[in-house]
Amino acid sequence: MAVERFSSRREALGPVLTARLTGASRYLRIAGYFRSSLLEVVGEALETVGEIRVVCNGDLDPHDVKVARAARDGQAALARTLVSSWQATEDGLDLLLARERYRRLHEFLVSGRLKVRVVPRDTNNVFVHGKAGVIEHADGRVYSFVGSVNDSASGFRHAYEILWGDEDPGAATWVRDEFEHFWRQGVDLPDAVVKHVAAMAQRIEYRSIEDARDAEGGVPTESVLAERPIYKGGQILRSWQKRFVQTCVEDRRLHGSARFLIADDVGLGKTLSMAAAALVLSLLDDKPVLILAPATLIWQWQEELEDKLGVPAAVWSTQKKCWLDGERRPLTQKGDPTLVAKCPWRIGIMSTGLIVNGDDAAERGALAKKSFGVIVLDEAHKARASRGQSGRQMPEPNQLLRFLRGAASKATNVILGTATPIQLDAVELWDLLHALGQGADQVLGRPFDGGEWMREESIQYLTGEKAWPRNETNRWGLFRNPLPPAAEHPVFRDIRNDAGLASRIVLGPRYDDLSSDIRNDFLGDFEVLAERHNPIVRRVIRRTRPMLEERGLLKRIGVVTHARPDDGLPGSLFSGEGLEMSLAFKAAYEAAEAFSRLYAQRFPAAGFLKTILLRRIGSSARAGLETARHLLGRLDTPLVPEDEAGDENIPSAVLPPDPQEIQFLREVERNLAAVVAGSDVDPKVQVVLHFLRERRWLEDNGAIIFSQYRTTAEWVLEALCEAFPDEPVALYAGGAASFVQRGQERRTAAREQIKKRIQDGEIRLVCATDAACEGLNLQRLGAQVNVDMPWNPSRLEQRKGRVQRIGQIRDNVHVLNLRYAGTVEDQVYAALSQRFGDIFSVLGQLPDAFEDDWIAAVLRDRSALQNFSQRIETTKPPMELRYLRDVADDQGLDWEYTEKVLSSRDIDEWMRQGW
C-alpha cells in the first residue's frame, strides 16, 4: 500500500481527513494545544464518528497533574490552569466570532463521544508537539497519518501544512502505540473545563460599567477580573487570592467600606491580592485610589497592576516632583509639588518615605486633605507608635501611622499589607487595627459604647498576658461591640434574628436583653468564639505556605543553602564564611568605615548617605568605587537612583565632605580602582562560575543573581557574558534599564519580553535588582545567588520568596549567599549562621528595627554586631493567629466561567480618569 503525500501548497487538506472520517467507528488523535479550534476542520465529519479520543498538550506543571489525580481540589486547580492557558490565546473578538465553534465543542464533550486527555510536560520539560492520528472503520479498514497538520481552519488557510497518510495496518499500529503512550500519561479533561467551554459559547460584554451595576451600585467581581491579563498570560488568581478579594467586596457591601489587614507569607501573591481588591473596589465609587509602599516597591506595584491586571497607574517621583508612567515618562509638569494631589490617573502610587519625611505644609499635607475611595498601605508594619523605653508611656505615633489614621477616617476602603504585622510587641498589631478602624466601626467597634477592643490592652487577650473575663456580662462585652455578622456563627445569627438587627449593625443588645437560650449557647461556645471570632482575628487575613501545602494547593519546595562543605570550592577563597579579599580591598574598606563615622558625626540626619559607601563596597568593588567618586563630586548622575532609594531621608544634594573625609574617600578610590583594574577575578565571580559550571546550575537549574544595586548587577552580567559568550544573559532592572546581552552584543528589552523568554526557557541567566524583581516569573529557574547581603535581612527572605513561590516546578531550590570577609555583612550573618545554622529559619522573625541597630553599631561600636543574634529571641512573634476564612475556600468564586464581563476598554477608560 502506497504512502499518500499531501501539501497545503498543492490542495486543501481539510477534505482529505473529512472524507476518511465519514462513517468511521473510532478516531484517535494526537493534537497540539487544547483549544476551541481542536476539531474545527473536521467538525462536520465527526458527527458520524462513534468514538473520538484526543491527547493534547496543555503546558501543564507535572505537580498540578499529580495533585489533580489525587484530590478533587487538585482537579479544580488543574482546570483553572487549562482555562487560563486557553484564554491567553483568545480575546473578546475571538469569542464573538467563534461562538458556534464553542457550542459544537461543548456538545461533543457533554455527549461523552469526545474524550480528551491533557499531557503535562515531563521531568525533562518535554511537551507533546508532534501531530498524528488513526481513523478506524467497523469493517477493519484503517487510515493513519502524521504531519504538521493544524486543527484550525485559520491554520489551514494561513500556514503551510504537510500530511502523509497510509492505509497499511502496520503504520496504524505504530501511530496507535504512540497515541496510547501519551493517553496513559495524560489526565482526563476536568469537568470545569467543559463548563468553561459552555461559558465561552455564551460570554458577552456589558455595554458599559454603568450597565453592569446592580441596584446598590455594585459591579460583579467576576465581570471585572475574568478577562484580566493575568489569565491571558497563562496564570490564574489562586483560590486564596480570590477569597481575599471577595471578602473585601462583601465587607464593602455590608458596611459601606472594606477594612482588612492581609498578612500572607512572602511568595503567596499578597501584592496581587491587594491590587485585585483595589481594582474591584475602585469601580464602586468615583474616588481616587492611593497606594503607599516603600520606595523600593513602588515600581513593582506599578508593574503588577499593569502586567497582571491591565490597569494603568502613575508613580509620584519625589525627586522630580511629577507623576510618571510605566516607562518613567512624566505625565505632569516637573518640579511642581502641588500636583501630588492631582494624579492624572485614578490610581496613584507613592513612597511611604514622602509621608515619613514629608512636610504638612507641602506634599504630605496636600494628600492629608484628600478623601480616597481606596487606600492601600504595603509594608504596613512601618506605621507604628513609640511607647518609650519601658513600653508604658503614652503612645507617640510616627508620621506614617499618624497619616494613616487621618486618611483612613476619610477613606471608603483601606487595605493594609504586611507579612510581619508584629515587629517587637503585639500592641503594634493593635495600632494597625486601630488605624484601620478609623471611620469604620465594624473593625474594633463604636468608640463610645463600651468597646473593649478600642483599648490597646485588649491585645493581651490574644497573647495570653490577660485572661479572658470570667464574668458573663464582661464576656458578652467582647462581642457586643462590634457584633459579628450573622453568617459567622449560629450564635450571632440567633442574636441578630431575636433582636431584629441587620448584619450591618455593629452594636449588639445588652446582655440582660438576650434570651436565656441564647445566653446558654453563647457561654457554651465562648472559648471557640473568643479564639476564632474576636475582632482582631476577623480583620487580619493570613495564609502561610505550610497551610497551603497541607491542603495540596502549593507544592512543597525545599531550600538548599550554599556554600556548603561538599560544594567543592577551594578553601583558599574563604576566610570563615566570607570571601577572602586583597590587601587593597581591605584598606579601602577601613578607609570607608572611617569616612562613614566622620560623616555621620557631622551630618547625623543624612540618613542613607551615612552608610551608603560601606553598603556598596560590601556589594562589589565596582559599586563602591562608583560611590566614592560620586561623593568626591566626580560623577553627575544621581548618587541614589530613585528605584534604589529606601525610605530614609536622602537629601536632594549630597552634603560635601570636609578635607579629612575627602582624604579617606581618596584612599577608598585609589584602592578600589586597583581592585577593579586588577588581573585577579573577584572571588564572588569565581564562586558563581563554579556553581554554574562544576555544579551544573546553568544546565540543570538556570539561575537568577540578585543585587541591591544596578552597578553590581551589571558587573556580574558582564563577567557572565565573558565566561559564557554564547549564552544570553538578561539584566532585569527598573524603568527602561533592562536589556539582554550575548557576548559583547547588547539589546534593550522590555521586562515583559525578558519574562517571556525566561518562561520559554530561552534565557537561563538573569541578573536582577531588588527593586525590579516583583512579578518576575521564576518557575523556570531553580537557583538563586545573593551576590550581596542586605542590611535589612527581611529583604533576603523576600528574594528567596521569588524562587520559592507559586509555579516553581522543582522539589528544591538552591540559594547561594555571598559576602566579603571582614565586612559588617560578614560579621552579622556569620553570627546568625553560627547560632541558627540555616539563617532562613529566622529571617521572618527579624524586625525592620534590626537595620537601625545595625547602622548604629557600625557607626559607633562595631563589636556590638557580635550580639545581634541574641535579639531574635525577643523578636519572635508572641502568638500565632487563627483566621476567619478557610485558607483555600473559593466555593462559588468560579470567575473564570462567568458569561458576562466588562470590556477592557471600559475599565481602561475608568482607570485613566484623574483625581
Short mmCIF file of N, CA, C and O in Angstrom, two decimals, residues 459-549:
data_model
loop_
_atom_site.label_atom_id
_atom_site.label_comp_id
_atom_site.label_asym_id
_atom_site.label_seq_id
_atom_site.Cartn_x
_atom_site.Cartn_y
_atom_site.Cartn_z
N ILE A 459 -5.32 43.61 73.26
CA ILE A 459 -4.48 42.67 72.51
C ILE A 459 -3.89 41.61 73.45
O ILE A 459 -3.52 40.51 73.02
N GLN A 460 -3.85 41.91 74.74
CA GLN A 460 -3.28 40.97 75.70
C GLN A 460 -4.14 39.72 75.86
O GLN A 460 -3.66 38.69 76.33
N TYR A 461 -5.41 39.78 75.48
CA TYR A 461 -6.23 38.58 75.49
C TYR A 461 -5.66 37.54 74.53
O TYR A 461 -5.67 36.34 74.80
N LEU A 462 -5.16 38.01 73.40
CA LEU A 462 -4.68 37.09 72.38
C LEU A 462 -3.27 36.58 72.68
O LEU A 462 -2.90 35.50 72.24
N THR A 463 -2.49 37.36 73.42
CA THR A 463 -1.14 36.92 73.74
C THR A 463 -1.10 36.04 74.97
O THR A 463 -0.07 35.42 75.27
N GLY A 464 -2.20 36.00 75.71
CA GLY A 464 -2.23 35.22 76.94
C GLY A 464 -1.77 36.00 78.15
O GLY A 464 -1.76 35.48 79.27
N GLU A 465 -1.36 37.27 77.96
CA GLU A 465 -0.96 38.10 79.10
C GLU A 465 -2.15 38.46 79.97
O GLU A 465 -1.99 38.81 81.14
N LYS A 466 -3.32 38.40 79.39
CA LYS A 466 -4.54 38.75 80.11
C LYS A 466 -5.56 37.64 79.88
O LYS A 466 -5.81 37.25 78.73
N ALA A 467 -6.12 37.10 80.97
CA ALA A 467 -7.08 36.01 80.85
C ALA A 467 -8.42 36.53 80.36
O ALA A 467 -8.80 37.69 80.62
N TRP A 468 -9.12 35.70 79.60
CA TRP A 468 -10.47 36.07 79.18
C TRP A 468 -11.32 36.31 80.42
O TRP A 468 -11.16 35.61 81.43
N PRO A 469 -12.22 37.27 80.40
CA PRO A 469 -13.02 37.58 81.60
C PRO A 469 -13.87 36.39 82.04
O PRO A 469 -14.33 35.61 81.21
N ARG A 470 -14.10 36.29 83.34
CA ARG A 470 -14.94 35.22 83.88
C ARG A 470 -16.39 35.67 84.00
O ARG A 470 -17.30 34.87 83.89
N ASN A 471 -16.57 36.94 84.22
CA ASN A 471 -17.93 37.49 84.36
C ASN A 471 -18.69 37.37 83.06
O ASN A 471 -18.18 37.70 81.99
N GLU A 472 -19.95 36.91 83.11
CA GLU A 472 -20.73 36.65 81.90
C GLU A 472 -20.99 37.94 81.13
O GLU A 472 -20.89 37.97 79.89
N THR A 473 -21.31 39.00 81.83
CA THR A 473 -21.58 40.28 81.15
C THR A 473 -20.33 40.80 80.46
O THR A 473 -20.39 41.30 79.33
N ASN A 474 -19.19 40.67 81.14
CA ASN A 474 -17.94 41.12 80.53
C ASN A 474 -17.56 40.26 79.32
O ASN A 474 -17.00 40.76 78.33
N ARG A 475 -17.86 38.98 79.40
CA ARG A 475 -17.61 38.11 78.24
C ARG A 475 -18.44 38.58 77.05
O ARG A 475 -17.95 38.65 75.93
N TRP A 476 -19.70 38.88 77.30
CA TRP A 476 -20.56 39.34 76.21
C TRP A 476 -20.08 40.68 75.66
O TRP A 476 -20.18 40.97 74.47
N GLY A 477 -19.49 41.50 76.54
CA GLY A 477 -19.00 42.80 76.10
C GLY A 477 -17.94 42.70 75.02
O GLY A 477 -17.77 43.63 74.22
N LEU A 478 -17.21 41.58 74.98
CA LEU A 478 -16.19 41.40 73.94
C LEU A 478 -16.80 41.19 72.56
O LEU A 478 -16.11 41.32 71.55
N PHE A 479 -18.09 40.83 72.50
CA PHE A 479 -18.73 40.54 71.21
C PHE A 479 -19.88 41.49 70.89
O PHE A 479 -20.31 41.56 69.74
N ARG A 480 -20.35 42.20 71.91
CA ARG A 480 -21.46 43.13 71.67
C ARG A 480 -21.04 44.28 70.75
O ARG A 480 -21.81 44.75 69.93
N ASN A 481 -19.76 44.68 70.87
CA ASN A 481 -19.29 45.85 70.13
C ASN A 481 -17.84 45.63 69.69
O ASN A 481 -16.94 45.74 70.52
N PRO A 482 -17.62 45.23 68.43
CA PRO A 482 -18.61 45.07 67.36
C PRO A 482 -19.21 43.66 67.35
O PRO A 482 -18.51 42.68 67.64
N LEU A 483 -20.46 43.58 67.00
CA LEU A 483 -21.16 42.30 66.90
C LEU A 483 -20.89 41.69 65.52
O LEU A 483 -21.15 42.31 64.50
N PRO A 484 -20.33 40.47 65.47
CA PRO A 484 -20.03 39.85 64.17
C PRO A 484 -21.29 39.63 63.34
O PRO A 484 -22.40 39.51 63.89
N PRO A 485 -21.16 39.54 62.03
CA PRO A 485 -22.32 39.28 61.17
C PRO A 485 -22.97 37.93 61.45
O PRO A 485 -22.33 37.02 62.02
N ALA A 486 -24.20 37.77 61.04
CA ALA A 486 -24.96 36.55 61.30
C ALA A 486 -24.32 35.34 60.66
O ALA A 486 -24.40 34.22 61.18
N ALA A 487 -23.66 35.52 59.52
CA ALA A 487 -23.12 34.38 58.78
C ALA A 487 -21.94 33.72 59.46
O ALA A 487 -21.56 32.60 59.11
N GLU A 488 -21.35 34.36 60.46
CA GLU A 488 -20.13 33.83 61.05
C GLU A 488 -20.35 32.67 62.00
O GLU A 488 -19.51 31.80 62.14
N HIS A 489 -21.49 32.66 62.69
CA HIS A 489 -21.72 31.60 63.68
C HIS A 489 -23.21 31.58 64.03
O HIS A 489 -23.85 32.65 64.08
N PRO A 490 -23.77 30.41 64.31
CA PRO A 490 -25.20 30.34 64.66
C PRO A 490 -25.56 31.22 65.85
O PRO A 490 -26.69 31.75 65.90
N VAL A 491 -24.67 31.41 66.81
CA VAL A 491 -24.98 32.26 67.96
C VAL A 491 -25.26 33.69 67.51
O VAL A 491 -26.23 34.32 67.94
N PHE A 492 -24.42 34.21 66.62
CA PHE A 492 -24.61 35.59 66.14
C PHE A 492 -25.86 35.68 65.27
O PHE A 492 -26.56 36.69 65.29
N ARG A 493 -26.14 34.63 64.51
CA ARG A 493 -27.37 34.61 63.71
C ARG A 493 -28.60 34.69 64.61
O ARG A 493 -29.52 35.49 64.36
N ASP A 494 -28.61 33.88 65.65
CA ASP A 494 -29.77 33.86 66.56
C ASP A 494 -29.93 35.18 67.29
O ASP A 494 -31.05 35.67 67.50
N ILE A 495 -28.80 35.78 67.70
CA ILE A 495 -28.86 37.06 68.40
C ILE A 495 -29.46 38.13 67.50
O ILE A 495 -30.33 38.91 67.91
N ARG A 496 -29.00 38.18 66.28
CA ARG A 496 -29.49 39.20 65.35
C ARG A 496 -30.96 38.97 65.00
O ARG A 496 -31.74 39.92 64.93
N ASN A 497 -31.31 37.71 64.78
CA ASN A 497 -32.71 37.42 64.46
C ASN A 497 -33.62 37.78 65.62
O ASN A 497 -34.70 38.36 65.44
N ASP A 498 -33.19 37.44 66.83
CA ASP A 498 -34.01 37.69 68.01
C ASP A 498 -34.19 39.18 68.26
O ASP A 498 -35.26 39.63 68.68
N ALA A 499 -33.12 39.96 68.00
CA ALA A 499 -33.17 41.41 68.24
C ALA A 499 -33.60 42.20 67.01
O ALA A 499 -33.77 43.42 67.09
N GLY A 500 -33.76 41.50 65.87
CA GLY A 500 -34.14 42.19 64.64
C GLY A 500 -33.05 43.11 64.12
O GLY A 500 -33.34 44.18 63.58
N LEU A 501 -31.79 42.71 64.28
CA LEU A 501 -30.65 43.54 63.86
C LEU A 501 -30.15 43.10 62.49
O LEU A 501 -29.83 41.91 62.30
N ALA A 502 -30.06 44.03 61.57
CA ALA A 502 -29.46 43.73 60.26
C ALA A 502 -27.95 43.51 60.45
O ALA A 502 -27.36 43.98 61.42
N SER A 503 -27.34 42.78 59.51
CA SER A 503 -25.92 42.44 59.65
C SER A 503 -25.00 43.66 59.63
O SER A 503 -23.88 43.61 60.12
N ARG A 504 -25.48 44.78 59.08
CA ARG A 504 -24.62 45.96 59.02
C ARG A 504 -24.55 46.69 60.36
O ARG A 504 -23.68 47.54 60.58
N ILE A 505 -25.44 46.36 61.29
CA ILE A 505 -25.44 46.99 62.60
C ILE A 505 -24.33 46.37 63.43
O ILE A 505 -24.25 45.15 63.57
N VAL A 506 -23.44 47.19 64.00
CA VAL A 506 -22.28 46.67 64.71
C VAL A 506 -22.47 46.64 66.22
O VAL A 506 -21.66 46.01 66.92
N LEU A 507 -23.49 47.30 66.74
CA LEU A 507 -23.72 47.31 68.18
C LEU A 507 -24.84 46.36 68.53
O LEU A 507 -25.98 46.51 68.08
N GLY A 508 -24.51 45.34 69.34
CA GLY A 508 -25.50 44.34 69.71
C GLY A 508 -26.29 44.73 70.94
O GLY A 508 -26.03 45.75 71.59
N PRO A 509 -27.29 43.91 71.32
CA PRO A 509 -28.10 44.19 72.51
C PRO A 509 -27.31 44.00 73.80
O PRO A 509 -26.25 43.36 73.81
N ARG A 510 -27.81 44.56 74.88
CA ARG A 510 -27.19 44.35 76.17
C ARG A 510 -27.35 42.89 76.60
O ARG A 510 -28.27 42.21 76.16
N TYR A 511 -26.48 42.45 77.50
CA TYR A 511 -26.52 41.05 77.93
C TYR A 511 -27.86 40.71 78.58
O TYR A 511 -28.41 39.63 78.35
N ASP A 512 -28.39 41.65 79.35
CA ASP A 512 -29.67 41.39 80.02
C ASP A 512 -30.81 41.21 79.04
O ASP A 512 -31.85 40.64 79.40
N ASP A 513 -30.65 41.70 77.80
CA ASP A 513 -31.71 41.61 76.81
C ASP A 513 -31.64 40.33 75.99
O ASP A 513 -32.51 40.08 75.15
N LEU A 514 -30.61 39.51 76.21
CA LEU A 514 -30.51 38.24 75.50
C LEU A 514 -31.42 37.21 76.15
O LEU A 514 -31.56 37.17 77.38
N SER A 515 -32.03 36.36 75.34
CA SER A 515 -32.86 35.30 75.89
C SER A 515 -31.99 34.30 76.64
O SER A 515 -30.78 34.19 76.39
N SER A 516 -32.58 33.53 77.53
CA SER A 516 -31.81 32.56 78.32
C SER A 516 -31.19 31.50 77.43
O SER A 516 -30.06 31.06 77.67
N ASP A 517 -31.91 31.07 76.38
CA ASP A 517 -31.36 30.07 75.47
C ASP A 517 -30.13 30.61 74.75
O ASP A 517 -29.11 29.90 74.61
N ILE A 518 -30.21 31.84 74.28
CA ILE A 518 -29.07 32.42 73.57
C ILE A 518 -27.89 32.62 74.53
O ILE A 518 -26.74 32.37 74.17
N ARG A 519 -28.17 33.03 75.76
CA ARG A 519 -27.09 33.17 76.74
C ARG A 519 -26.37 31.84 76.94
O ARG A 519 -25.13 31.79 76.97
N ASN A 520 -27.15 30.79 77.10
CA ASN A 520 -26.54 29.48 77.32
C ASN A 520 -25.70 29.05 76.12
O ASN A 520 -24.60 28.50 76.28
N ASP A 521 -26.24 29.28 74.91
CA ASP A 521 -25.47 28.93 73.71
C ASP A 521 -24.18 29.74 73.62
O ASP A 521 -23.11 29.21 73.30
N PHE A 522 -24.28 31.04 73.92
CA PHE A 522 -23.10 31.90 73.85
C PHE A 522 -22.04 31.46 74.85
O PHE A 522 -20.87 31.31 74.51
N LEU A 523 -22.44 31.24 76.10
CA LEU A 523 -21.47 30.86 77.11
C LEU A 523 -20.89 29.48 76.83
O LEU A 523 -19.71 29.23 77.09
N GLY A 524 -21.69 28.58 76.27
CA GLY A 524 -21.19 27.25 75.94
C GLY A 524 -20.15 27.27 74.84
O GLY A 524 -19.24 26.44 74.82
N ASP A 525 -20.28 28.20 73.92
CA ASP A 525 -19.35 28.29 72.79
C ASP A 525 -18.31 29.39 72.97
O ASP A 525 -17.56 29.71 72.04
N PHE A 526 -18.22 29.98 74.16
CA PHE A 526 -17.40 31.17 74.34
C PHE A 526 -15.94 30.93 73.94
O PHE A 526 -15.32 31.78 73.29
N GLU A 527 -15.36 29.81 74.35
CA GLU A 527 -13.94 29.59 74.07
C GLU A 527 -13.67 29.60 72.57
O GLU A 527 -12.69 30.20 72.10
N VAL A 528 -14.56 28.94 71.80
CA VAL A 528 -14.38 28.91 70.35
C VAL A 528 -14.59 30.30 69.77
O VAL A 528 -13.83 30.77 68.90
N LEU A 529 -15.62 30.99 70.24
CA LEU A 529 -15.91 32.33 69.72
C LEU A 529 -14.76 33.29 70.03
O LEU A 529 -14.37 34.10 69.19
N ALA A 530 -14.22 33.19 71.25
CA ALA A 530 -13.14 34.09 71.63
C ALA A 530 -11.89 33.85 70.80
O ALA A 530 -11.16 34.79 70.45
N GLU A 531 -11.65 32.61 70.46
CA GLU A 531 -10.44 32.27 69.71
C GLU A 531 -10.57 32.62 68.23
O GLU A 531 -9.61 33.10 67.62
N ARG A 532 -11.74 32.38 67.64
CA ARG A 532 -11.88 32.48 66.20
C ARG A 532 -12.68 33.68 65.70
O ARG A 532 -12.64 33.98 64.51
N HIS A 533 -13.41 34.34 66.58
CA HIS A 533 -14.31 35.39 66.10
C HIS A 533 -14.11 36.71 66.81
O HIS A 533 -14.99 37.57 66.76
N ASN A 534 -12.99 36.90 67.48
CA ASN A 534 -12.73 38.21 68.05
C ASN A 534 -12.38 39.18 66.93
O ASN A 534 -11.95 38.76 65.84
N PRO A 535 -12.55 40.48 67.14
CA PRO A 535 -12.36 41.45 66.05
C PRO A 535 -10.97 41.45 65.43
O PRO A 535 -10.82 41.71 64.23
N ILE A 536 -9.95 41.17 66.22
CA ILE A 536 -8.60 41.22 65.68
C ILE A 536 -8.38 40.08 64.69
O ILE A 536 -7.88 40.27 63.57
N VAL A 537 -8.77 38.88 65.07
CA VAL A 537 -8.65 37.75 64.16
C VAL A 537 -9.52 37.93 62.93
O VAL A 537 -9.12 37.57 61.81
N ARG A 538 -10.68 38.53 63.10
CA ARG A 538 -11.59 38.69 61.97
C ARG A 538 -11.08 39.70 60.95
O ARG A 538 -11.48 39.64 59.77
N ARG A 539 -10.23 40.62 61.36
CA ARG A 539 -9.77 41.67 60.45
C ARG A 539 -8.38 41.42 59.91
O ARG A 539 -7.88 42.20 59.10
N VAL A 540 -7.73 40.36 60.36
CA VAL A 540 -6.40 40.00 59.86
C VAL A 540 -6.52 38.70 59.09
O VAL A 540 -6.98 37.70 59.63
N ILE A 541 -6.13 38.72 57.85
CA ILE A 541 -6.21 37.53 57.00
C ILE A 541 -4.80 37.06 56.69
O ILE A 541 -4.01 37.79 56.10
N ARG A 542 -4.51 35.85 57.14
CA ARG A 542 -3.15 35.33 56.96
C ARG A 542 -3.21 33.90 56.45
O ARG A 542 -3.86 33.04 57.03
N ARG A 543 -2.50 33.66 55.36
CA ARG A 543 -2.32 32.31 54.83
C ARG A 543 -0.81 32.05 54.76
O ARG A 543 -0.07 32.85 54.19
N THR A 544 -0.38 30.95 55.36
CA THR A 544 1.04 30.62 55.35
C THR A 544 1.31 29.54 54.32
O THR A 544 0.41 28.80 53.92
N ARG A 545 2.54 29.46 53.92
CA ARG A 545 2.93 28.40 52.96
C ARG A 545 2.61 27.01 53.51
O ARG A 545 2.06 26.19 52.79
N PRO A 546 2.95 26.69 54.77
CA PRO A 546 2.60 25.35 55.27
C PRO A 546 1.10 25.06 55.21
O PRO A 546 0.70 23.93 54.94
N MET A 547 0.27 26.07 55.51
CA MET A 547 -1.18 25.87 55.42
C MET A 547 -1.58 25.40 54.03
O MET A 547 -2.33 24.43 53.87
N LEU A 548 -1.09 26.10 53.03
CA LEU A 548 -1.48 25.80 51.66
C LEU A 548 -0.84 24.51 51.17
O LEU A 548 -1.44 23.79 50.37
N GLU A 549 0.34 24.21 51.65
CA GLU A 549 0.98 22.95 51.28
C GLU A 549 0.20 21.77 51.84
O GLU A 549 0.04 20.74 51.18
#
